[in-house]
Short mmCIF file of C-alpha atoms in Angstrom, two decimals:
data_model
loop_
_atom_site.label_atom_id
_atom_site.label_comp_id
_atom_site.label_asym_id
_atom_site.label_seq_id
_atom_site.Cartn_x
_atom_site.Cartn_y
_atom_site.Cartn_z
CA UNK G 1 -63.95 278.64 79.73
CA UNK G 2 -64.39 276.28 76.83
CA UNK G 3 -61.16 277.26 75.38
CA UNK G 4 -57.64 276.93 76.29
CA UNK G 5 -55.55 280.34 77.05
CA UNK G 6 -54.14 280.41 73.76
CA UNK G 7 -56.74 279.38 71.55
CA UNK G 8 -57.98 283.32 70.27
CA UNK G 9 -54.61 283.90 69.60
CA UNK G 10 -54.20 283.00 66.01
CA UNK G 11 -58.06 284.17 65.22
CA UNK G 12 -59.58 286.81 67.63
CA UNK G 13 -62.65 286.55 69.16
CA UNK G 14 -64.28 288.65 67.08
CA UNK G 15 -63.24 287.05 63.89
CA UNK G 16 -64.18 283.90 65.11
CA UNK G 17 -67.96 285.14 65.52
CA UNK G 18 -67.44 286.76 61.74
CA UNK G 19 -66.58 283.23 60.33
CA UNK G 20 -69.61 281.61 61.90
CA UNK G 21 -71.80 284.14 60.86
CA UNK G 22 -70.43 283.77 57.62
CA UNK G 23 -71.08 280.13 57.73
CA UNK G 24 -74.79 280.62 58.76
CA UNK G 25 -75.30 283.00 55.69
CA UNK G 26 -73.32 281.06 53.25
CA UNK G 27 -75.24 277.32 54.83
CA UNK G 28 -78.03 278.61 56.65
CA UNK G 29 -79.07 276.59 59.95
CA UNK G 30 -76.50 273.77 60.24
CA UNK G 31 -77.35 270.35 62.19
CA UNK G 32 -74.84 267.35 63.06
CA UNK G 33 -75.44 264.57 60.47
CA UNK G 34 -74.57 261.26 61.45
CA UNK G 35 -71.51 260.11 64.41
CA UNK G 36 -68.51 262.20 65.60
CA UNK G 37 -65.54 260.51 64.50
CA UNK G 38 -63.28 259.87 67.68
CA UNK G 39 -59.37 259.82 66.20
CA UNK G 40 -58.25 259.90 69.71
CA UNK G 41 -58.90 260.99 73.15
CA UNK G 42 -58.19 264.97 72.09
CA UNK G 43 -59.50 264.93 68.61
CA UNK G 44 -62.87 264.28 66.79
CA UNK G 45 -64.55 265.20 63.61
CA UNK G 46 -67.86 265.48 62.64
CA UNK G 47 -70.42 267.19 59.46
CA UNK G 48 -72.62 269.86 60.06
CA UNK G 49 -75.34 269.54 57.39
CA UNK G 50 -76.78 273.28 55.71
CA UNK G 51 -80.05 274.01 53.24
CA UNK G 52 -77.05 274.71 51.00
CA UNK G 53 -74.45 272.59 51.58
CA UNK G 54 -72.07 271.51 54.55
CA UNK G 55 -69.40 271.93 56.86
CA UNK G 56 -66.48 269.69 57.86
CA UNK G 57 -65.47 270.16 61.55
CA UNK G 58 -62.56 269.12 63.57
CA UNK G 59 -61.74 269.50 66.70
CA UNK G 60 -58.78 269.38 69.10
CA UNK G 61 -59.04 269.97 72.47
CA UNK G 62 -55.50 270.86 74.80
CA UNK G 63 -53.85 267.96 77.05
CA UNK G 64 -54.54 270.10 80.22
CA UNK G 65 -57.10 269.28 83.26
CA UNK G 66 -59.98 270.16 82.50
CA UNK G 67 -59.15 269.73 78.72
CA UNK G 68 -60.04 272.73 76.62
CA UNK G 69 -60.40 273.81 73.12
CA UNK G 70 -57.23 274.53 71.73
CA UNK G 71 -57.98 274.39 68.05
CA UNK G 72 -60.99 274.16 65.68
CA UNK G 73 -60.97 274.03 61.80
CA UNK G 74 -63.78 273.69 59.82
CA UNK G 75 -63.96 273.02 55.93
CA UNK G 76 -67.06 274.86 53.90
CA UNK G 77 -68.40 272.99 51.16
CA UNK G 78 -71.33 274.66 49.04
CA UNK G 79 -72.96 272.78 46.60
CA UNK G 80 -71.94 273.29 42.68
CA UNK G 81 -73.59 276.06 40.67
CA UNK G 82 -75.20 275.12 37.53
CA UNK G 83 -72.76 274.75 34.95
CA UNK G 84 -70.18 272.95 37.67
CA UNK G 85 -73.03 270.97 37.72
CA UNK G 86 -73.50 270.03 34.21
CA UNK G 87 -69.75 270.11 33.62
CA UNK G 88 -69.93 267.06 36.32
CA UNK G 89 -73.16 264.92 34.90
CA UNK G 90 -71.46 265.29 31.67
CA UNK G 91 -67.99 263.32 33.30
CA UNK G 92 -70.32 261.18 35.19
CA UNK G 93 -71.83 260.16 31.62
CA UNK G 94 -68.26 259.91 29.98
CA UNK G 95 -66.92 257.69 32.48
CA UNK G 96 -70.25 255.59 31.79
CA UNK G 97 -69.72 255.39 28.37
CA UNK G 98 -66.53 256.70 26.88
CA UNK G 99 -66.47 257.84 23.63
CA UNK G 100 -62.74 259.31 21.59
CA UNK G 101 -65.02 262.42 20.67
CA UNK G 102 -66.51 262.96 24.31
CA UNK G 103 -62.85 262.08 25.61
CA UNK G 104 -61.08 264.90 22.99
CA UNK G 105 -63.73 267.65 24.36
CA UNK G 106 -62.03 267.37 28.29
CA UNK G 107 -58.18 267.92 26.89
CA UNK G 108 -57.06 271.50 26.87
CA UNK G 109 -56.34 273.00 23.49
CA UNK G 110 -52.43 272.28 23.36
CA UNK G 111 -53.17 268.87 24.43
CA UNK G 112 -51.00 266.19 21.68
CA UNK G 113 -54.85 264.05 21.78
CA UNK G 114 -53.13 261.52 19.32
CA UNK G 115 -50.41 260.66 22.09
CA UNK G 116 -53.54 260.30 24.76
CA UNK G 117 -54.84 257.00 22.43
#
């Protein structure tokens, strides 16, 4: 077994095979991109790279002989839609070259702007 004893009891098996096929719909295929980072003898990390997309993966395996899996998480992160995109280029262009006008448009409504000078 590639897991230790406990490992299916937080998640069942079955909702572990959900969440990856989740993963596969949300990413599509997903390939290691670049080295698994060693944090010490029973835990790594590495990326899985999507067509949309990527996954953040660690791992933690149990202090037993053999050592086993004893706990995996793994962060999804889909690319921005659209207007997250454009909401982003237009910070990236404000932080380029600020402007009081560009500056006033990111405060929320009940924002005091004169106090933000």
């Amino acid at each position: 077994a590639l897991v230790a004893d406990n490992f299916f009891l937080d998640l069942s098996r079955e909702r572990w095979q959900q969440r990856v096929a989740r993963l596969r719909t949300l990413h599509g295929d997903l390939v290691p991109e670049g080295e698994i980072e060693i944090d010490n003898p029973l835990r790594c990390s590495w990326r899985l790279c999507g067509e949309r997309g990527w996954c953040n993966v660690s791992l933690t395996l149990a202090p037993t002989m053999p050592p086993r899996i004893q706990e995996i998480e793994i962060a999804s992160v889909l690319p921005p839609d659209a207007a997250m995109q454009a909401a982003l280029d237009g910070l990236l262009a404000l932080i380029a070259a600020p402007t009081l006008r560009g500056v006033g448009r990111l405060f929320a409504r009940g924002v005091d702007r004169a106090a933000m000078r």
